[in-house]
Coordinates of C-alpha atoms in Angstrom, one line a residue:
X5 CA 18.5 44.0 -51.7
X6 CA 17.5 44.1 -47.9
X7 CA 16.7 40.4 -47.0
X8 CA 14.5 39.5 -44.4
X9 CA 15.2 36.6 -42.4
X10 CA 13.0 35.6 -39.2
X11 CA 14.6 33.7 -36.4
X12 CA 12.7 32.5 -33.7
X13 CA 15.0 31.7 -31.2
X14 CA 17.4 34.1 -28.6
X15 CA 20.7 34.8 -29.8
X16 CA 22.5 36.2 -32.7
X17 CA 22.8 35.6 -36.3
X18 CA 26.0 34.9 -38.1
X19 CA 26.8 35.3 -41.8
X20 CA 29.8 34.6 -43.8
X21 CA 29.4 36.4 -47.0
X22 CA 32.2 34.7 -48.8
X23 CA 34.1 37.9 -50.0
X24 CA 32.0 38.0 -53.3
X25 CA 28.9 39.5 -54.3
X26 CA 27.2 38.7 -51.4
X27 CA 29.7 40.7 -49.2
X28 CA 28.2 43.9 -50.2
X29 CA 24.7 43.0 -50.0
X30 CA 23.0 44.5 -46.5
X31 CA 22.8 42.2 -43.5
X32 CA 19.6 40.5 -42.9
X33 CA 17.2 41.9 -41.0
X34 CA 16.4 39.6 -38.0
X35 CA 12.5 39.7 -36.4
X36 CA 12.6 37.7 -33.0
X37 CA 9.6 36.3 -31.4
X38 CA 9.2 34.1 -28.4
X39 CA 12.1 35.6 -26.6
X40 CA 10.4 36.4 -23.2
X41 CA 10.7 33.9 -21.0
X42 CA 8.9 34.2 -17.7
X43 CA 10.1 30.8 -16.2
X44 CA 6.7 29.0 -16.8
X45 CA 5.8 30.0 -20.9
X46 CA 8.6 27.8 -22.3
X47 CA 7.1 26.6 -25.5
X48 CA 3.8 28.1 -25.0
X49 CA 2.5 29.1 -28.5
X50 CA 6.1 29.4 -30.0
X51 CA 8.8 27.5 -31.5
X52 CA 9.5 24.2 -33.1
X53 CA 6.7 22.6 -30.9
X54 CA 4.0 24.8 -31.8
X55 CA 5.4 26.9 -35.1
X56 CA 2.3 28.7 -36.0
X57 CA 3.0 32.0 -35.1
X58 CA 6.2 31.7 -36.9
X59 CA 4.1 30.8 -40.1
X60 CA 2.3 33.4 -39.7
X61 CA 4.7 36.1 -38.9
X62 CA 7.0 34.8 -42.0
X63 CA 3.9 35.5 -44.5
X64 CA 3.0 38.9 -42.5
X65 CA 6.6 40.3 -43.1
X66 CA 7.5 38.5 -46.5
X67 CA 10.5 36.9 -44.9
X68 CA 12.9 34.8 -46.7
X69 CA 13.4 32.0 -44.0
X70 CA 11.8 31.3 -40.6
X71 CA 13.8 29.2 -37.9
X72 CA 12.3 27.8 -34.9
X73 CA 13.8 26.1 -31.8
X74 CA 12.0 24.5 -28.9
X75 CA 12.6 25.6 -25.6
X76 CA 15.8 23.7 -24.7
X77 CA 16.8 24.2 -28.2
X78 CA 17.6 20.4 -29.4
X79 CA 14.5 20.5 -32.4
X80 CA 14.6 22.6 -35.0
X81 CA 12.5 23.5 -37.9
X82 CA 12.4 25.8 -40.8
X83 CA 9.7 27.7 -42.4
X84 CA 10.3 28.6 -46.0
X85 CA 9.2 31.9 -47.7
X86 CA 5.8 30.5 -48.4
X87 CA 5.0 29.5 -44.8
X88 CA 5.5 25.8 -45.7
X89 CA 7.0 23.9 -42.6
X90 CA 10.2 21.8 -43.1
X91 CA 10.7 19.5 -40.2
X92 CA 13.2 18.3 -38.3
X93 CA 13.4 14.5 -40.0
X94 CA 13.0 16.4 -43.5
X95 CA 16.2 18.3 -42.5
X96 CA 18.0 15.0 -41.6
X97 CA 17.1 13.8 -45.0
X98 CA 18.7 16.5 -46.8
X99 CA 21.5 17.0 -45.1
X100 CA 22.4 13.2 -44.9
X101 CA 21.9 13.1 -48.5
X102 CA 24.3 15.9 -49.0
X103 CA 26.7 14.2 -46.5
X104 CA 26.4 11.4 -48.7
X105 CA 27.4 12.6 -51.6
X106 CA 30.3 14.8 -50.3
X107 CA 31.6 11.5 -48.4
X108 CA 31.3 13.2 -44.9
X109 CA 29.7 10.3 -43.4
X110 CA 31.8 8.3 -41.2
X111 CA 29.2 5.4 -41.7
X112 CA 26.5 4.7 -43.9
X113 CA 23.7 6.3 -42.0
X114 CA 22.7 8.5 -39.4
X115 CA 21.1 8.4 -35.9
X116 CA 18.0 9.9 -34.7
X117 CA 15.5 9.5 -32.0
X118 CA 12.4 6.8 -31.9
X119 CA 10.3 10.3 -32.5
X120 CA 11.6 10.4 -36.0
X121 CA 9.0 8.9 -38.6
X122 CA 9.0 5.9 -40.8
X123 CA 9.2 8.4 -43.7
X124 CA 12.5 9.2 -42.8
X125 CA 13.6 5.7 -42.5
X126 CA 12.5 4.6 -45.9
X127 CA 13.6 7.6 -47.7
X128 CA 17.2 7.0 -46.1
X129 CA 16.9 3.4 -47.4
X130 CA 16.0 4.6 -50.9
X131 CA 19.4 6.6 -51.3
X132 CA 21.5 3.8 -49.4
X133 CA 21.8 5.0 -46.0
X134 CA 20.4 3.1 -42.6
X135 CA 18.9 4.8 -39.6
X136 CA 20.1 3.8 -36.2
X137 CA 16.9 4.8 -33.4
X138 CA 17.9 5.8 -30.1
X139 CA 15.7 6.6 -27.0
X140 CA 14.8 10.0 -26.8
X141 CA 17.6 12.3 -25.3
X142 CA 21.1 13.7 -26.4
X143 CA 22.7 11.3 -24.3
X144 CA 21.3 8.5 -26.4
X145 CA 22.3 10.0 -29.5
X146 CA 25.7 10.5 -28.6
X147 CA 25.9 6.7 -27.3

């Protein structure tokens, strides 16, 4: 089986295949776009701030997944094999619920910036988690 993975980032894809059935699988094919910066084109029709090119490429090459980051790599989104966008709030919700179930959260909630939508907050509340909001910027989230 040759899995096509579409990654819209500059860098390497690392896989840990568990020394099981997947260990004999072929490595993923990585197809990159948005990897030719010129100092002025950051986030220009690419990345997580403008995912349409990623959606089109995932559909075109029939990729299993697309991953997009913004220019400074602090915002991520996923495009599924059907071209549906899964945004950062949706990813945080899935991870928070999984970590809650696994007992991996130090406190019963997560931190996100004021840019996160009300749907995330309501969903987290429905599963017994809180959302602490901070100003935009990594330093505020870390505090």
